[in-house]
């Protein structure tokens, strides 16, 4: 493994050097743990946004974390791959102005707005985080796409939608849904006959003893992951009248996107002085993605799936 591809080298050394170049309290870790998740912050600080907490009891999203992830992935994005990546990812869908799209991992709405702007399609975004759903919808309103790229909060563990769509889309999210069978049921019911499903997700190649890096990733993700194997994913979809057309391992490309973004962020931060909360958010975000990279090099895989709902399925 080259130094550039290895988690923690060289960007983590640079990040730590940048961090230690400032006079921070010796007990900065303790201070971080004790920081209260208050909704109203003192003057001059960034607020913690109200919403669901992680499985460790901390708010999942804050204004500061949103700033960090947008600097990392691009405006409107919370996961790897920004505006330039989306057209390549969704190319199999053949989007056009007559088509409706349901995005089940809308985040801040970057992907939905890109699809709507470039192809003229109508995107309904659904997001598990109420904070991201609210922030994302505000961005759609500001960009003049309130109707063409809407975003609402939903519970993916109990997903149902009254409408049916030409396409359903999601990026690296389904593995964080425990009730996968229920989610797949909802997807099948929400697709029109000949409707298309395109998503990327974290999966295992096969059932086998997990590496230390994968166990560490599972143990420390803010939202607990429940990855299926690639074959379990395919079989579950096939049972729901979905014909798998693309089943592609994109791990190398995904890992490259992550490492390039972290390197770019590290270089950007090297010449800037940030407040303590922002530094903590940066380090936490980078460490989270470093764990994902390590897992992706030790048994976890990133896949792109594309499926077509067979025309003789339930018309609903």
Short mmCIF file of C-alpha atoms in Angstrom, two decimals, residues 5-316:
data_model
loop_
_atom_site.label_atom_id
_atom_site.label_comp_id
_atom_site.label_asym_id
_atom_site.label_seq_id
_atom_site.Cartn_x
_atom_site.Cartn_y
_atom_site.Cartn_z
CA UNK A 5 -3.42 5.59 -0.30
CA UNK A 6 -2.88 4.63 3.31
CA UNK A 7 -5.30 6.12 5.82
CA UNK A 8 -3.50 8.64 8.00
CA UNK A 9 -0.60 9.30 5.58
CA UNK A 10 0.38 11.95 4.73
CA UNK A 11 -2.68 14.15 5.21
CA UNK A 12 -3.30 13.13 8.80
CA UNK A 13 0.23 14.13 9.81
CA UNK A 14 -0.34 17.50 8.17
CA UNK A 15 -3.70 17.85 9.87
CA UNK A 16 -2.25 17.06 13.28
CA UNK A 17 0.65 19.44 12.70
CA UNK A 18 -1.82 22.16 11.76
CA UNK A 19 -3.83 21.41 14.89
CA UNK A 20 -0.86 21.35 17.27
CA UNK A 21 0.39 24.64 15.86
CA UNK A 22 -2.22 26.42 17.94
CA UNK A 23 -2.27 26.98 21.70
CA UNK A 24 -5.18 24.76 22.68
CA UNK A 25 -6.07 23.61 26.20
CA UNK A 26 -4.24 20.50 27.30
CA UNK A 27 -7.57 18.86 28.05
CA UNK A 28 -9.05 19.55 24.63
CA UNK A 29 -10.41 16.00 24.37
CA UNK A 30 -12.18 16.36 27.70
CA UNK A 31 -13.53 19.73 26.67
CA UNK A 32 -14.88 18.18 23.51
CA UNK A 33 -16.66 15.40 25.35
CA UNK A 34 -18.21 17.82 27.82
CA UNK A 35 -19.44 20.30 25.23
CA UNK A 36 -23.23 20.56 25.78
CA UNK A 37 -25.57 20.17 22.78
CA UNK A 38 -27.41 23.44 23.34
CA UNK A 39 -29.84 24.86 20.81
CA UNK A 40 -29.10 28.51 21.62
CA UNK A 41 -25.38 29.22 21.49
CA UNK A 42 -23.64 32.19 23.11
CA UNK A 43 -22.99 35.21 20.94
CA UNK A 44 -20.14 34.70 18.51
CA UNK A 45 -20.41 30.90 18.36
CA UNK A 46 -22.13 28.64 15.84
CA UNK A 47 -25.32 26.93 17.03
CA UNK A 48 -25.91 23.23 17.41
CA UNK A 49 -28.97 22.53 15.29
CA UNK A 50 -31.75 20.60 16.94
CA UNK A 51 -32.36 17.13 15.55
CA UNK A 52 -31.67 13.48 16.16
CA UNK A 53 -28.54 12.47 17.98
CA UNK A 54 -25.96 9.85 17.13
CA UNK A 55 -26.03 6.49 18.89
CA UNK A 56 -23.43 8.01 21.26
CA UNK A 57 -25.80 10.78 22.36
CA UNK A 58 -24.23 13.67 20.42
CA UNK A 59 -26.09 15.79 17.86
CA UNK A 60 -25.48 14.31 14.42
CA UNK A 61 -25.40 17.66 12.64
CA UNK A 62 -24.42 21.19 13.61
CA UNK A 63 -23.97 24.34 11.59
CA UNK A 64 -20.23 23.85 11.97
CA UNK A 65 -20.27 20.27 10.71
CA UNK A 66 -22.36 21.30 7.70
CA UNK A 67 -19.75 23.94 6.85
CA UNK A 68 -17.00 21.32 7.11
CA UNK A 69 -18.69 18.69 4.93
CA UNK A 70 -19.55 21.23 2.24
CA UNK A 71 -15.93 22.34 2.19
CA UNK A 72 -14.94 18.67 1.93
CA UNK A 73 -17.42 17.46 -0.73
CA UNK A 74 -18.77 20.60 -2.37
CA UNK A 75 -21.72 22.92 -1.84
CA UNK A 76 -24.89 20.94 -1.15
CA UNK A 77 -23.11 17.61 -0.65
CA UNK A 78 -22.46 15.51 2.46
CA UNK A 79 -20.84 12.49 0.76
CA UNK A 80 -18.08 12.00 -1.86
CA UNK A 81 -18.71 13.20 -5.38
CA UNK A 82 -20.05 16.67 -6.15
CA UNK A 83 -21.63 18.39 -9.14
CA UNK A 84 -19.13 16.96 -11.62
CA UNK A 85 -19.64 13.40 -10.40
CA UNK A 86 -23.45 13.20 -10.42
CA UNK A 87 -23.97 13.15 -14.24
CA UNK A 88 -21.52 10.24 -14.53
CA UNK A 89 -23.23 8.38 -11.69
CA UNK A 90 -26.82 8.76 -12.96
CA UNK A 91 -26.08 8.29 -16.67
CA UNK A 92 -27.88 4.89 -16.84
CA UNK A 93 -31.17 6.59 -15.87
CA UNK A 94 -31.39 8.62 -19.10
CA UNK A 95 -33.06 11.49 -17.24
CA UNK A 96 -35.26 13.99 -19.09
CA UNK A 97 -37.87 16.67 -18.24
CA UNK A 98 -40.74 14.16 -18.32
CA UNK A 99 -39.26 12.01 -15.54
CA UNK A 100 -39.80 12.04 -11.78
CA UNK A 101 -37.02 11.06 -9.38
CA UNK A 102 -37.21 10.09 -5.71
CA UNK A 103 -33.91 10.64 -3.86
CA UNK A 104 -33.92 8.63 -0.62
CA UNK A 105 -30.65 10.11 0.66
CA UNK A 106 -31.15 13.75 -0.22
CA UNK A 107 -28.78 15.24 2.36
CA UNK A 108 -28.42 18.96 1.60
CA UNK A 109 -29.95 18.41 -1.84
CA UNK A 110 -26.89 18.86 -4.03
CA UNK A 111 -27.51 15.75 -6.14
CA UNK A 112 -31.22 16.47 -6.56
CA UNK A 113 -30.66 20.07 -7.64
CA UNK A 114 -27.93 18.96 -10.07
CA UNK A 115 -30.24 16.38 -11.68
CA UNK A 116 -33.11 18.86 -11.89
CA UNK A 117 -30.95 21.64 -13.31
CA UNK A 118 -29.08 19.53 -15.86
CA UNK A 119 -31.86 17.22 -17.07
CA UNK A 120 -35.04 19.12 -16.26
CA UNK A 121 -36.45 16.21 -14.26
CA UNK A 122 -38.53 16.65 -11.10
CA UNK A 123 -36.84 15.46 -7.92
CA UNK A 124 -38.48 14.67 -4.60
CA UNK A 125 -35.75 14.48 -1.98
CA UNK A 126 -36.26 12.59 1.26
CA UNK A 127 -33.73 12.81 4.10
CA UNK A 128 -33.46 10.89 7.38
CA UNK A 129 -31.91 13.84 9.24
CA UNK A 130 -34.44 16.59 10.02
CA UNK A 131 -31.56 19.06 10.22
CA UNK A 132 -30.24 18.25 6.75
CA UNK A 133 -33.78 18.14 5.30
CA UNK A 134 -34.51 21.64 6.61
CA UNK A 135 -31.13 23.05 5.54
CA UNK A 136 -31.39 21.35 2.14
CA UNK A 137 -34.88 22.68 1.45
CA UNK A 138 -33.71 26.18 2.34
CA UNK A 139 -30.96 25.80 -0.28
CA UNK A 140 -33.50 24.66 -2.88
CA UNK A 141 -35.68 27.68 -2.12
CA UNK A 142 -32.71 30.06 -2.40
CA UNK A 143 -31.71 28.52 -5.73
CA UNK A 144 -35.23 28.89 -7.14
CA UNK A 145 -35.84 25.13 -7.18
CA UNK A 146 -38.35 24.81 -4.35
CA UNK A 147 -40.79 22.87 -6.54
CA UNK A 148 -38.40 21.02 -8.84
CA UNK A 149 -36.02 19.80 -6.11
CA UNK A 150 -37.96 19.56 -2.86
CA UNK A 151 -36.55 17.98 0.30
CA UNK A 152 -38.53 16.60 3.23
CA UNK A 153 -37.67 14.59 6.32
CA UNK A 154 -38.70 10.91 6.53
CA UNK A 155 -38.16 7.74 8.54
CA UNK A 156 -36.30 5.23 6.34
CA UNK A 157 -37.08 2.42 8.79
CA UNK A 158 -40.77 2.81 7.88
CA UNK A 159 -40.64 4.03 4.30
CA UNK A 160 -43.79 4.37 2.24
CA UNK A 161 -44.71 6.95 -0.37
CA UNK A 162 -48.18 7.61 -1.85
CA UNK A 163 -46.79 8.48 -5.29
CA UNK A 164 -44.94 6.36 -7.81
CA UNK A 165 -41.78 7.50 -9.56
CA UNK A 166 -39.89 6.87 -12.77
CA UNK A 167 -36.61 6.62 -10.85
CA UNK A 168 -35.43 6.07 -7.29
CA UNK A 169 -31.91 7.16 -6.35
CA UNK A 170 -29.65 7.13 -3.28
CA UNK A 171 -25.96 7.56 -2.44
CA UNK A 172 -24.23 5.47 0.24
CA UNK A 173 -27.17 5.31 2.60
CA UNK A 174 -29.14 2.06 2.54
CA UNK A 175 -26.53 0.25 4.65
CA UNK A 176 -27.52 2.51 7.57
CA UNK A 177 -31.13 1.26 7.47
CA UNK A 178 -31.75 -1.73 9.74
CA UNK A 179 -35.15 -2.62 8.24
CA UNK A 180 -33.75 -3.28 4.77
CA UNK A 181 -36.53 -5.64 3.76
CA UNK A 182 -39.12 -3.01 4.61
CA UNK A 183 -37.14 -0.38 2.72
CA UNK A 184 -36.95 -2.61 -0.35
CA UNK A 185 -40.70 -3.25 -0.11
CA UNK A 186 -41.31 0.50 -0.07
CA UNK A 187 -38.99 1.03 -3.02
CA UNK A 188 -40.74 -1.60 -5.11
CA UNK A 189 -44.16 -0.10 -4.37
CA UNK A 190 -42.91 3.42 -5.15
CA UNK A 191 -41.57 2.54 -8.60
CA UNK A 192 -43.73 2.69 -11.70
CA UNK A 193 -43.68 -0.38 -13.95
CA UNK A 194 -40.42 -0.14 -15.96
CA UNK A 195 -39.22 2.27 -13.26
CA UNK A 196 -35.50 2.45 -12.50
CA UNK A 197 -33.55 2.08 -9.25
CA UNK A 198 -29.99 3.42 -9.05
CA UNK A 199 -28.02 3.58 -5.83
CA UNK A 200 -24.54 3.28 -4.39
CA UNK A 201 -23.95 1.57 -1.07
CA UNK A 202 -21.43 -0.07 1.23
CA UNK A 203 -21.61 -3.87 1.10
CA UNK A 204 -19.51 -6.93 1.87
CA UNK A 205 -18.29 -9.15 -0.94
CA UNK A 206 -19.23 -12.19 1.11
CA UNK A 207 -19.90 -13.34 4.64
CA UNK A 208 -16.61 -13.88 6.41
CA UNK A 209 -14.84 -12.94 9.65
CA UNK A 210 -14.55 -9.17 9.79
CA UNK A 211 -11.21 -7.38 9.86
CA UNK A 212 -10.22 -5.09 12.72
CA UNK A 213 -10.69 -2.06 10.44
CA UNK A 214 -14.24 -3.11 9.53
CA UNK A 215 -15.12 -3.80 13.17
CA UNK A 216 -13.74 -0.38 14.10
CA UNK A 217 -15.85 1.28 11.41
CA UNK A 218 -19.01 -0.50 12.53
CA UNK A 219 -18.35 0.32 16.19
CA UNK A 220 -17.63 4.03 15.68
CA UNK A 221 -20.01 5.21 12.96
CA UNK A 222 -22.36 7.84 14.43
CA UNK A 223 -25.29 5.97 12.88
CA UNK A 224 -24.95 2.21 13.21
CA UNK A 225 -24.39 0.48 9.84
CA UNK A 226 -26.02 -2.82 8.86
CA UNK A 227 -24.26 -3.76 5.59
CA UNK A 228 -25.55 -6.67 3.55
CA UNK A 229 -23.36 -8.72 1.27
CA UNK A 230 -23.44 -7.86 -2.40
CA UNK A 231 -25.36 -11.07 -3.12
CA UNK A 232 -27.87 -10.45 -0.32
CA UNK A 233 -28.57 -7.03 -1.81
CA UNK A 234 -29.08 -8.47 -5.30
CA UNK A 235 -31.27 -11.34 -4.06
CA UNK A 236 -33.48 -9.04 -1.99
CA UNK A 237 -34.09 -6.76 -4.96
CA UNK A 238 -34.73 -9.66 -7.33
CA UNK A 239 -37.40 -10.95 -4.98
CA UNK A 240 -39.21 -7.66 -5.54
CA UNK A 241 -39.53 -7.89 -9.31
CA UNK A 242 -36.39 -5.85 -9.93
CA UNK A 243 -34.05 -6.88 -12.74
CA UNK A 244 -30.42 -6.08 -11.85
CA UNK A 245 -28.72 -4.49 -14.86
CA UNK A 246 -25.57 -3.05 -13.22
CA UNK A 247 -23.77 -4.50 -10.21
CA UNK A 248 -20.47 -2.64 -10.20
CA UNK A 249 -17.66 -2.49 -7.66
CA UNK A 250 -16.71 1.20 -7.44
CA UNK A 251 -14.52 0.90 -4.33
CA UNK A 252 -11.29 2.16 -5.90
CA UNK A 253 -12.95 5.23 -7.44
CA UNK A 254 -14.85 5.94 -4.23
CA UNK A 255 -11.74 5.68 -2.10
CA UNK A 256 -9.87 7.98 -4.50
CA UNK A 257 -12.63 10.60 -4.16
CA UNK A 258 -12.35 10.46 -0.37
CA UNK A 259 -8.55 10.70 -0.21
CA UNK A 260 -8.40 13.51 -2.79
CA UNK A 261 -11.00 15.52 -0.88
CA UNK A 262 -9.22 15.08 2.45
CA UNK A 263 -5.88 16.06 0.92
CA UNK A 264 -7.48 19.15 -0.61
CA UNK A 265 -9.12 20.09 2.68
CA UNK A 266 -5.84 19.66 4.56
CA UNK A 267 -4.03 21.95 2.12
CA UNK A 268 -6.86 24.50 2.33
CA UNK A 269 -6.72 24.56 6.13
CA UNK A 270 -2.93 24.86 6.33
CA UNK A 271 -3.04 28.61 5.78
CA UNK A 272 -6.16 29.36 7.81
CA UNK A 273 -6.89 29.98 11.46
CA UNK A 274 -10.14 28.41 12.65
CA UNK A 275 -12.05 28.54 15.90
CA UNK A 276 -11.85 25.62 18.31
CA UNK A 277 -15.28 24.15 17.46
CA UNK A 278 -14.50 24.14 13.75
CA UNK A 279 -11.17 22.40 14.36
CA UNK A 280 -12.92 19.71 16.37
CA UNK A 281 -15.49 19.25 13.62
CA UNK A 282 -12.75 18.96 10.99
CA UNK A 283 -10.81 16.35 12.93
CA UNK A 284 -13.95 14.32 13.71
CA UNK A 285 -15.06 14.37 10.08
CA UNK A 286 -11.64 13.41 8.76
CA UNK A 287 -11.29 10.61 11.31
CA UNK A 288 -14.72 9.26 10.35
CA UNK A 289 -13.76 9.12 6.68
CA UNK A 290 -10.34 7.69 7.52
CA UNK A 291 -12.13 4.79 9.24
CA UNK A 292 -14.26 4.29 6.15
CA UNK A 293 -11.19 4.26 3.92
CA UNK A 294 -9.51 1.72 6.20
CA UNK A 295 -12.63 -0.47 6.10
CA UNK A 296 -12.78 -0.17 2.31
CA UNK A 297 -9.24 -1.52 2.18
CA UNK A 298 -10.06 -4.39 4.55
CA UNK A 299 -13.23 -6.12 3.37
CA UNK A 300 -15.89 -3.44 2.94
CA UNK A 301 -16.78 -2.52 -0.64
CA UNK A 302 -18.59 0.32 -2.39
CA UNK A 303 -20.97 -0.78 -5.15
CA UNK A 304 -23.23 0.85 -7.70
CA UNK A 305 -26.49 -0.98 -8.38
CA UNK A 306 -28.91 -0.31 -11.23
CA UNK A 307 -32.17 -2.21 -11.56
CA UNK A 308 -35.28 -2.06 -13.70
CA UNK A 309 -38.72 -2.89 -12.36
CA UNK A 310 -40.27 -5.51 -14.61
CA UNK A 311 -43.33 -4.35 -16.49
CA UNK A 312 -45.48 -7.26 -15.33
CA UNK A 313 -45.12 -6.21 -11.66
CA UNK A 314 -47.91 -4.93 -9.46
CA UNK A 315 -49.61 -1.86 -10.89
CA UNK A 316 -50.77 -0.79 -7.41
#
